[in-house]
Backbone as numpy.savetxt, mean C-alpha at the origin, in Angstrom:
# Nx Ny Nz CAx CAy CAz Cx Cy Cz
-1.03 9.81 10.05 -1.20 8.54 9.37 -0.89 7.38 10.33
0.19 7.48 11.08 0.56 6.39 11.98 -0.45 6.18 13.10
-1.24 7.18 13.40 -2.23 7.08 14.48 -3.50 6.37 14.06
-3.62 6.00 12.79 -4.83 5.35 12.32 -4.98 3.93 12.83
-3.93 3.32 13.28 -4.00 1.96 13.80 -3.83 0.93 12.71
-2.70 0.26 12.70 -2.38 -0.71 11.65 -2.29 -2.09 12.27
-3.02 -3.04 11.70 -3.11 -4.39 12.26 -1.98 -5.30 11.80
-1.54 -5.13 10.57 -0.54 -6.05 10.02 0.05 -5.46 8.75
1.10 -6.11 8.28 1.71 -5.66 7.04 2.64 -6.70 6.47
3.03 -6.47 5.23 3.96 -7.33 4.52 4.99 -6.45 3.83
6.08 -7.05 3.43 7.08 -6.29 2.69 7.68 -7.15 1.60
8.34 -6.48 0.65 9.05 -7.15 -0.42 10.25 -6.29 -0.78
11.24 -6.90 -1.40 12.48 -6.17 -1.72 13.02 -6.54 -3.10
12.25 -6.30 -4.16 12.75 -6.60 -5.50 13.71 -5.53 -6.01
14.75 -5.95 -6.70 15.70 -5.04 -7.33 16.29 -4.03 -6.34
16.38 -4.42 -5.06 16.96 -3.54 -4.05 16.00 -2.50 -3.49
14.78 -2.45 -3.99 13.77 -1.51 -3.50 12.98 -2.18 -2.38
13.08 -1.64 -1.19 12.38 -2.20 -0.03 11.02 -1.52 0.11
9.95 -2.32 -0.07 8.59 -1.81 -0.06 7.83 -2.45 1.09
7.14 -1.63 1.86 6.27 -2.12 2.92 4.83 -1.78 2.57
3.92 -2.68 2.92 2.49 -2.45 2.73 1.80 -2.85 4.02
1.13 -1.90 4.66 0.43 -2.21 5.90 -1.06 -2.06 5.69
-1.82 -2.73 6.58 -3.26 -2.71 6.47 -3.88 -2.51 7.86
-5.06 -1.93 7.87 -5.75 -1.65 9.12 -6.55 -2.84 9.62
-6.65 -3.88 8.83 -7.51 -5.01 9.14 -6.79 -6.31 8.81
-6.86 -7.27 9.71 -6.18 -8.55 9.46 -6.68 -9.23 8.20
-7.95 -9.02 7.83 -8.47 -9.60 6.59 -7.74 -9.03 5.38
-7.23 -7.82 5.51 -6.48 -7.21 4.42 -5.14 -7.86 4.17
-4.65 -8.62 5.14 -3.37 -9.30 4.99 -3.38 -10.28 3.83
-4.45 -11.03 3.69 -4.55 -11.98 2.57 -4.64 -11.24 1.25
-5.31 -10.10 1.25 -5.38 -9.27 0.04 -3.98 -8.84 -0.35
-3.19 -8.36 0.61 -1.82 -7.91 0.34 -0.94 -9.05 -0.15
-1.09 -10.22 0.49 -0.31 -11.39 0.08 -0.62 -11.75 -1.37
-1.90 -11.69 -1.73 -2.30 -12.00 -3.11 -1.71 -10.99 -4.10
-1.74 -9.71 -3.74 -1.18 -8.67 -4.62 0.30 -8.93 -4.87
1.04 -9.19 -3.81 2.49 -9.40 -3.92 2.79 -10.63 -4.76
2.12 -11.74 -4.49 2.40 -12.97 -5.24 1.92 -12.86 -6.69
0.85 -12.09 -6.95 0.38 -11.93 -8.33 1.40 -11.15 -9.17
2.26 -10.39 -8.53 3.32 -9.67 -9.23 4.59 -10.51 -9.37
4.54 -11.73 -8.84 5.67 -12.65 -8.98 6.69 -12.57 -7.87
6.33 -12.00 -6.73 7.26 -11.86 -5.60 6.72 -12.58 -4.38
7.59 -12.84 -3.45 7.21 -13.45 -2.19 7.39 -12.42 -1.08
6.46 -12.38 -0.13 6.62 -11.47 1.00 7.87 -11.82 1.80
8.49 -10.81 2.39 9.66 -10.99 3.21 9.52 -10.12 4.46
10.44 -10.24 5.38 10.42 -9.43 6.59 11.56 -8.42 6.50
11.22 -7.14 6.63 12.20 -6.07 6.58 12.02 -5.15 7.77
13.13 -4.66 8.33 13.05 -3.70 9.43 12.79 -2.29 8.93
13.31 -1.96 7.76 13.14 -0.63 7.18 12.70 -0.77 5.73
11.96 0.22 5.26 11.53 0.22 3.86 11.82 1.59 3.25
11.96 1.60 1.92 12.14 2.84 1.18 10.80 3.47 0.83
9.81 2.63 0.66 8.50 3.06 0.18 7.42 2.35 1.01
6.48 3.13 1.55 5.44 2.55 2.41 4.05 2.85 1.85
3.31 1.77 1.60 1.91 1.87 1.23 1.07 1.56 2.47
-0.08 2.20 2.57 -1.01 1.97 3.68 -2.40 1.75 3.11
-2.98 0.60 3.43 -4.32 0.24 2.96 -5.27 0.24 4.15
-6.14 1.20 4.19 -7.13 1.30 5.27 -8.42 0.68 4.76
-8.81 -0.42 5.39 -10.02 -1.13 5.00 -11.21 -0.47 5.69
-12.20 -0.06 4.90 -13.42 0.53 5.47 -14.29 -0.56 6.07
-14.54 -0.47 7.35 -15.40 -1.45 8.01 -16.83 -1.29 7.55
-17.63 -2.34 7.67 -19.04 -2.22 7.28 -19.67 -1.03 8.01
-20.38 -0.24 7.27 -20.97 0.99 7.83 -22.34 0.74 8.42
-22.64 1.55 9.41 -24.00 1.55 9.95 -24.90 2.24 8.93
-26.15 2.02 9.05 -27.12 2.59 8.11 -26.95 4.11 8.01
-26.88 4.58 6.78 -26.76 6.01 6.54 -25.33 6.55 6.58
-24.35 5.69 6.84 -22.95 6.12 6.88 -22.14 5.28 5.91
-21.08 5.88 5.38 -20.20 5.16 4.45 -18.79 5.16 5.02
-18.12 4.03 4.90 -16.73 3.91 5.31 -15.93 3.52 4.07
-15.11 4.44 3.64 -14.34 4.24 2.42 -13.08 3.41 2.68
-12.66 2.67 1.66 -11.36 2.02 1.64 -10.38 3.08 1.14
-9.24 3.23 1.81 -8.27 4.26 1.47 -6.92 3.63 1.19
-6.20 4.19 0.23 -4.85 3.74 -0.09 -3.93 4.94 -0.13
-2.81 4.82 0.58 -1.79 5.87 0.60 -0.46 5.29 0.17
0.35 6.12 -0.48 1.76 5.83 -0.71 2.48 6.97 0.00
3.18 6.63 1.08 3.71 7.67 1.93 2.54 8.44 2.50
2.55 9.76 2.36 1.46 10.59 2.84 0.47 10.96 1.74
0.74 10.51 0.52 -0.12 10.85 -0.62 -1.25 9.84 -0.76
-2.48 10.34 -0.80 -3.62 9.46 -0.99 -3.70 9.06 -2.46
-3.69 7.75 -2.72 -3.80 7.24 -4.09 -5.22 6.85 -4.46
-6.02 6.44 -3.45 -7.36 5.96 -3.76 -8.29 6.14 -2.56
-9.56 6.36 -2.90 -10.64 6.44 -1.90 -11.88 5.91 -2.59
-12.37 4.76 -2.13 -13.49 4.14 -2.81 -14.26 3.23 -1.86
-15.52 3.03 -2.15 -16.32 2.05 -1.42 -16.08 0.64 -1.95
-15.42 0.54 -3.11 -15.15 -0.74 -3.77 -13.71 -1.16 -3.48
-13.54 -2.17 -2.63 -12.19 -2.62 -2.26 -11.43 -3.13 -3.48
-12.09 -3.81 -4.40 -11.41 -4.31 -5.60 -10.79 -3.17 -6.41
-11.46 -2.04 -6.47 -10.94 -0.88 -7.19 -9.66 -0.37 -6.51
-9.67 -0.30 -5.19 -8.50 0.17 -4.45 -7.33 -0.80 -4.60
-7.63 -2.09 -4.56 -6.59 -3.11 -4.73 -5.99 -3.04 -6.14
-6.81 -2.78 -7.15 -6.30 -2.64 -8.52 -5.36 -1.44 -8.62
-5.67 -0.36 -7.95 -4.81 0.82 -7.95 -3.50 0.52 -7.23
-3.56 -0.21 -6.12 -2.35 -0.63 -5.41 -1.48 -1.49 -6.32
-2.08 -2.46 -6.98 -1.34 -3.35 -7.87 -0.68 -2.58 -9.00
-1.41 -1.66 -9.62 -0.85 -0.85 -10.70 0.30 0.03 -10.21
0.14 0.63 -9.05 1.19 1.49 -8.50 2.44 0.68 -8.19
2.26 -0.48 -7.58 3.42 -1.35 -7.29 4.11 -1.76 -8.59
3.33 -2.13 -9.58 3.89 -2.54 -10.88 4.73 -1.40 -11.47
4.23 -0.17 -11.40 4.96 0.99 -11.92 6.26 1.22 -11.14
6.20 1.16 -9.81 7.40 1.38 -9.00 8.45 0.31 -9.27
8.00 -0.93 -9.41 8.93 -2.03 -9.68 9.55 -1.88 -11.06
8.78 -1.42 -12.04 9.30 -1.22 -13.39 10.36 -0.12 -13.40
10.10 0.98 -12.70 11.08 2.07 -12.60 12.37 1.56 -12.00
12.27 0.83 -10.90 13.45 0.32 -10.21 14.20 -0.70 -11.07
13.46 -1.56 -11.75 14.09 -2.59 -12.58 14.86 -1.97 -13.75
14.41 -0.81 -14.20 15.06 -0.13 -15.32 16.14 0.84 -14.87
16.56 0.72 -13.62 17.67 1.54 -13.12 17.27 2.89 -12.59
15.97 3.15 -12.51 15.50 4.42 -11.96 15.57 4.41 -10.45
15.25 5.54 -9.85 15.26 5.66 -8.40 13.86 6.06 -7.95
13.27 5.25 -7.10 11.92 5.49 -6.60 12.02 6.22 -5.27
11.28 7.33 -5.16 11.22 8.08 -3.91 9.78 8.19 -3.47
9.58 8.20 -2.16 8.25 8.37 -1.61 7.77 9.79 -1.89
6.51 9.96 -2.27 6.01 11.31 -2.56 5.95 12.16 -1.29
6.05 13.46 -1.47 5.98 14.40 -0.35 4.62 15.08 -0.34
4.26 15.58 0.82 3.04 16.38 0.94 3.29 17.74 0.29
2.24 18.50 0.15 2.36 19.83 -0.45 3.29 20.74 0.35
3.39 20.50 1.67 4.24 21.36 2.49 5.71 20.93 2.46
6.03 19.91 1.64 7.42 19.49 1.49 7.89 18.46 2.48
7.01 18.01 3.38 7.41 17.00 4.36 6.84 15.66 3.97
7.37 14.61 4.57 6.84 13.27 4.30 5.58 13.04 5.11
């Protein structure tokens, strides 16, 4: 996952939960900023995070090829779609759920792969 090349990212830390969201494309930075502020939070700078989302923006494809937009939470793929709005909606819903769990005193953990590793 780290070898995919990440251009930028933002983070937030509501209710003590440190969340990072990175993107493969600088244009995705404004998308991430909008998602965070639409949830009522402001981006911040963090050295470490508890939960990492990765948004891979599919570049325009050459004729006959498709480049999907991908969303991961940790190593778990949450979305794969040609429609960026659909992927952003899934990111927003996932963030809303994680924030709700944390706000209610729950503990949010990054999902593991099937082999038990992150």
